[in-house]
Coordinates of C-alpha atoms and ligand atoms in Angstrom, one line a residue:
M1 CA -30.1 -11.6 9.7
T2 CA -26.7 -9.6 11.6
A3 CA -26.1 -6.6 8.1
P4 CA -21.9 -6.0 7.8
I5 CA -20.2 -3.5 9.4
E6 CA -18.6 -1.9 7.3
L7 CA -15.1 -2.1 8.2
F8 CA -13.0 1.7 7.1
Y9 CA -9.5 -0.2 6.9
W10 CA -5.9 -0.3 6.1
P11 CA -3.7 -4.2 6.8
T12 CA -1.2 -2.3 9.4
P13 CA -1.3 -3.5 13.6
N14 CA -4.8 -1.0 13.9
G15 CA -6.0 -2.8 11.3
Y16 CA -5.6 -6.0 11.9
K17 CA -7.6 -5.7 15.2
I18 CA -10.4 -5.3 13.6
T19 CA -10.7 -7.8 11.5
I20 CA -9.0 -10.4 14.2
Y21 CA -12.3 -9.5 15.8
L22 CA -14.9 -9.7 12.9
E23 CA -13.9 -13.1 11.6
E24 CA -13.3 -15.1 15.0
A25 CA -16.5 -13.3 16.5
G26 CA -17.6 -14.3 12.4
V27 CA -19.4 -11.4 12.2
P28 CA -20.2 -10.2 8.3
Y29 CA -18.7 -7.8 6.8
N30 CA -17.3 -5.6 4.2
V31 CA -13.8 -4.2 4.2
N32 CA -14.2 0.0 2.4
Y33 CA -10.1 0.2 2.2
V34 CA -8.6 4.0 3.0
N35 CA -5.4 3.8 1.0
I36 CA -3.7 5.5 4.0
G37 CA -0.7 6.5 1.2
K38 CA -2.7 8.0 -0.9
G39 CA -4.2 9.9 1.9
D40 CA -8.1 9.1 1.6
Q41 CA -8.5 8.8 5.1
F42 CA -8.2 12.8 4.5
K43 CA -11.6 12.1 2.4
P44 CA -14.3 14.3 4.1
E45 CA -16.3 11.7 3.2
F46 CA -14.4 9.4 5.7
L47 CA -13.0 12.1 8.4
K48 CA -17.6 12.4 9.6
I49 CA -16.3 9.1 10.7
S50 CA -13.0 9.9 11.6
P51 CA -12.5 13.1 13.0
N52 CA -8.2 12.1 14.4
N53 CA -7.9 10.7 10.1
R54 CA -6.7 7.8 11.1
M55 CA -8.2 4.1 10.3
P56 CA -9.7 1.9 11.5
A57 CA -13.1 2.5 11.6
I58 CA -16.7 1.6 11.1
I59 CA -20.3 2.0 10.6
D60 CA -23.1 -0.2 11.8
P61 CA -25.8 -0.2 10.3
E62 CA -27.9 -1.8 13.2
G63 CA -26.5 0.3 16.1
P64 CA -28.0 1.4 19.5
G65 CA -31.4 1.2 19.0
G66 CA -31.5 0.1 15.9
E67 CA -29.8 2.8 13.6
P68 CA -26.9 3.3 12.7
V69 CA -23.1 4.0 14.3
S70 CA -19.7 4.7 13.9
V71 CA -17.1 4.2 15.9
F72 CA -13.6 4.4 14.9
E73 CA -10.0 4.3 17.5
S74 CA -9.5 0.4 17.9
G75 CA -9.9 0.3 21.6
A76 CA -13.6 1.9 21.5
I77 CA -14.2 0.0 17.5
L78 CA -13.0 -3.6 19.5
Q79 CA -15.4 -2.8 23.0
Y80 CA -17.8 -1.4 21.3
L81 CA -18.1 -5.3 19.4
G82 CA -17.4 -7.0 22.3
R83 CA -20.1 -5.9 23.7
K84 CA -22.4 -6.1 20.7
F85 CA -21.9 -9.9 19.8
K86 CA -21.2 -10.6 23.9
K87 CA -17.5 -12.6 22.8
F88 CA -14.3 -11.9 23.6
Y89 CA -15.6 -8.9 26.6
P90 CA -16.3 -10.9 29.4
E91 CA -19.7 -9.5 31.1
T92 CA -18.4 -10.1 35.2
E93 CA -16.6 -6.6 36.8
R94 CA -13.4 -8.8 37.5
A95 CA -12.8 -10.3 34.4
R96 CA -13.6 -7.5 32.4
I97 CA -11.2 -5.1 34.7
A98 CA -8.2 -7.5 33.0
V99 CA -9.4 -7.0 29.6
E100 CA -10.3 -3.3 29.6
E101 CA -6.1 -2.7 31.2
W102 CA -4.4 -4.5 29.4
L103 CA -6.2 -2.6 25.6
F104 CA -5.8 0.7 26.7
W105 CA -2.0 -0.8 27.2
Q106 CA -1.8 -1.8 24.4
V107 CA -3.7 1.2 22.7
G108 CA -1.7 3.7 25.1
G109 CA 1.5 2.0 24.9
L110 CA 2.7 -1.3 23.1
G111 CA 1.7 0.6 19.9
P112 CA 2.7 4.5 20.2
M113 CA 5.7 2.8 21.3
A114 CA 6.4 0.3 18.5
G115 CA 4.8 2.8 16.1
Q116 CA 7.5 5.1 17.5
A117 CA 10.5 1.9 16.8
H118 CA 9.2 1.3 13.2
H119 CA 9.2 5.2 12.4
F120 CA 12.8 6.1 14.3
R121 CA 14.8 1.8 13.7
N122 CA 13.1 1.8 9.4
Y123 CA 11.4 5.5 8.2
A124 CA 13.0 8.1 9.4
P125 CA 15.7 9.8 6.8
E126 CA 18.3 9.4 9.0
K127 CA 19.8 7.2 11.5
I128 CA 18.7 9.1 15.1
A129 CA 20.5 7.3 17.9
Y130 CA 19.6 9.1 20.8
G131 CA 15.3 8.7 18.7
I132 CA 15.9 4.5 17.6
D133 CA 17.8 4.0 21.3
R134 CA 14.5 5.3 22.7
Y135 CA 12.4 3.6 21.2
T136 CA 14.0 0.6 20.2
N137 CA 14.6 0.3 24.5
E138 CA 10.5 1.4 25.9
V139 CA 8.9 -1.8 23.4
N140 CA 12.1 -4.0 24.7
R141 CA 10.7 -3.1 28.2
L142 CA 6.5 -3.4 27.5
Y143 CA 7.8 -7.1 25.7
G144 CA 9.5 -8.0 29.2
V145 CA 5.7 -6.5 30.8
M146 CA 3.9 -8.6 28.7
D147 CA 6.4 -12.2 28.9
K148 CA 5.6 -11.2 33.1
R149 CA 2.3 -10.9 32.9
L150 CA 2.2 -14.7 30.5
G151 CA 3.9 -16.7 32.5
D152 CA 1.4 -15.7 35.5
V153 CA -1.4 -16.5 32.3
D154 CA -2.2 -18.6 29.2
Y155 CA -4.0 -15.2 28.0
L156 CA -3.2 -10.7 28.3
G157 CA -6.6 -10.7 29.7
G158 CA -6.8 -14.4 31.3
D159 CA -8.9 -15.8 28.6
Y160 CA -8.6 -15.4 24.9
S161 CA -10.4 -11.7 24.5
I162 CA -9.8 -8.7 23.0
A163 CA -7.1 -7.4 24.4
D164 CA -5.2 -10.2 22.9
M165 CA -6.7 -9.2 19.4
A166 CA -5.3 -6.3 19.9
S167 CA -1.5 -6.4 20.8
V168 CA -0.6 -9.5 18.3
G169 CA -0.5 -7.7 16.2
W170 CA 2.0 -5.2 17.0
V171 CA 4.1 -8.1 18.1
K172 CA 4.4 -9.9 14.5
S173 CA 6.8 -7.5 13.2
Y174 CA 9.5 -7.0 16.5
E175 CA 11.8 -7.4 13.9
A176 CA 10.9 -4.2 13.1
Q177 CA 11.4 -2.6 16.4
G178 CA 14.6 -4.7 17.0
Q179 CA 12.9 -7.0 19.4
N180 CA 13.8 -10.9 19.7
L181 CA 11.1 -13.6 20.7
D182 CA 13.7 -15.9 22.3
D183 CA 14.1 -13.0 24.6
F184 CA 11.0 -13.6 25.9
P185 CA 9.5 -17.2 26.0
N186 CA 6.5 -16.7 27.5
L187 CA 5.3 -14.0 24.8
K188 CA 7.1 -16.6 22.1
R189 CA 4.7 -19.1 23.9
W190 CA 1.5 -17.0 23.6
F191 CA 3.0 -15.6 19.8
E192 CA 2.9 -19.2 18.4
A193 CA -0.2 -19.3 20.3
V194 CA -2.7 -16.9 20.0
T195 CA -1.7 -16.6 15.0
A196 CA -2.2 -20.7 14.8
R197 CA -5.8 -19.7 16.0
P198 CA -8.4 -19.7 12.1
A199 CA -9.3 -16.6 12.8
V200 CA -6.2 -14.3 13.5
K201 CA -4.7 -16.0 10.3
A202 CA -7.9 -14.6 8.2
G203 CA -8.1 -11.1 9.5
L204 CA -3.8 -10.8 9.8
A205 CA -4.5 -11.8 5.1
V206 CA -7.5 -9.3 5.0
G207 CA -5.8 -7.0 2.4
Q208 CA -2.3 -8.6 1.8
E209 CA -2.7 -7.6 -1.9
E210 CA -3.1 -4.1 -1.3
R211 CA -0.1 -3.5 1.4
E212 CA 2.7 -5.3 -1.4
K213 CA 1.9 -2.4 -3.2
M214 CA 3.2 -0.2 -1.0
N215 CA 7.1 -0.1 0.8
L216 CA 6.7 2.2 2.6
A217 CA 10.2 2.8 3.7
S218 CA 10.5 3.0 -0.9
D219 CA 7.4 5.4 -1.9
K220 CA 8.8 9.1 -0.7
D221 CA 4.3 9.9 -1.5
A222 CA 3.1 7.9 1.2
Q223 CA 5.7 9.5 3.1
S224 CA 5.4 12.9 2.5
V225 CA 1.5 12.5 2.8
L226 CA 1.9 10.4 5.9
F227 CA 4.7 12.1 7.4
G228 CA 5.2 15.3 9.7
Q229 CA 1.6 15.7 9.0
K230 CA -0.1 19.5 11.0
A231 CA -3.2 20.3 12.4
R232 CA -5.8 21.0 8.8
Ligands
LIG301 N1 -5.0 5.3 18.7 C1 -5.8 5.1 16.9 C2 -4.3 5.3 16.0 C3 -4.7 4.5 14.2 C4 -3.3 4.3 13.8 O1 -2.6 5.4 14.1 N2 -4.2 4.4 12.6 C5 -2.9 4.8 11.3 C6 -2.4 3.2 10.3 S1 -2.0 2.3 11.7 C7 -3.1 5.7 10.5 O2 -4.6 5.6 10.4 N3 -2.7 6.2 9.8 C8 -3.3 7.5 9.1 C9 -1.7 9.5 9.4 O3 -1.0 8.9 9.9 O4 -2.3 10.0 8.6 C10 -6.8 3.0 17.0 O5 -6.2 2.4 17.8 O6 -7.0 3.1 16.4

């Protein structure tokens, strides 16, 4: 029997990627909450496995050679799990290239830009028009790129894969990013298809009761933990 994956998690778009994978692949896992509004990401034991003080991270007690391994960075975790469980990460080179293109596109583009759009639109103490416009427009451009791709294929990598799991949690909060899915019909079709999957619903539901305890827009303590971080 597979030993459960220890998942270090908070219910945010980067966290959802991993709960969605584990639910889709039917892999047992234990959730270890990393309350990022309270500063759990700076605890020394967490920094040992995730030196960038960001979740998600995992420990697989049965890593390579049967020895435990930890992995941080959501994209690296998805690739690791995809390789290990041989699901949602194709093995043929052409198919794998397509999945990796869209996985890295999300990790390096959609995620950071949507994160900045959220920040300037919803959390910045002053409404700075330049920042709001810059990131809202860039997310709009990226949604257009996805829409075009999804006019040619059903899923970002071709077949349903870790690339879709990486993006769906970000598209879920399209309104907070100033976007309208009706402007992107192929993306809307994809979003509805992906979020209708039972495992995606289950992955997105993990920790919602924890999330409801924190309203980042009004929680000044959480804001002071999360915003304005410098080297320690
Ligand atoms: N590139 C990282 C980004 C992870 C990330 O930004 N996680 C956020 C929550 S969505 C976090 O842990 N924030 C804690 C902090 O800002 O201190 C990944 O893809 O895993």
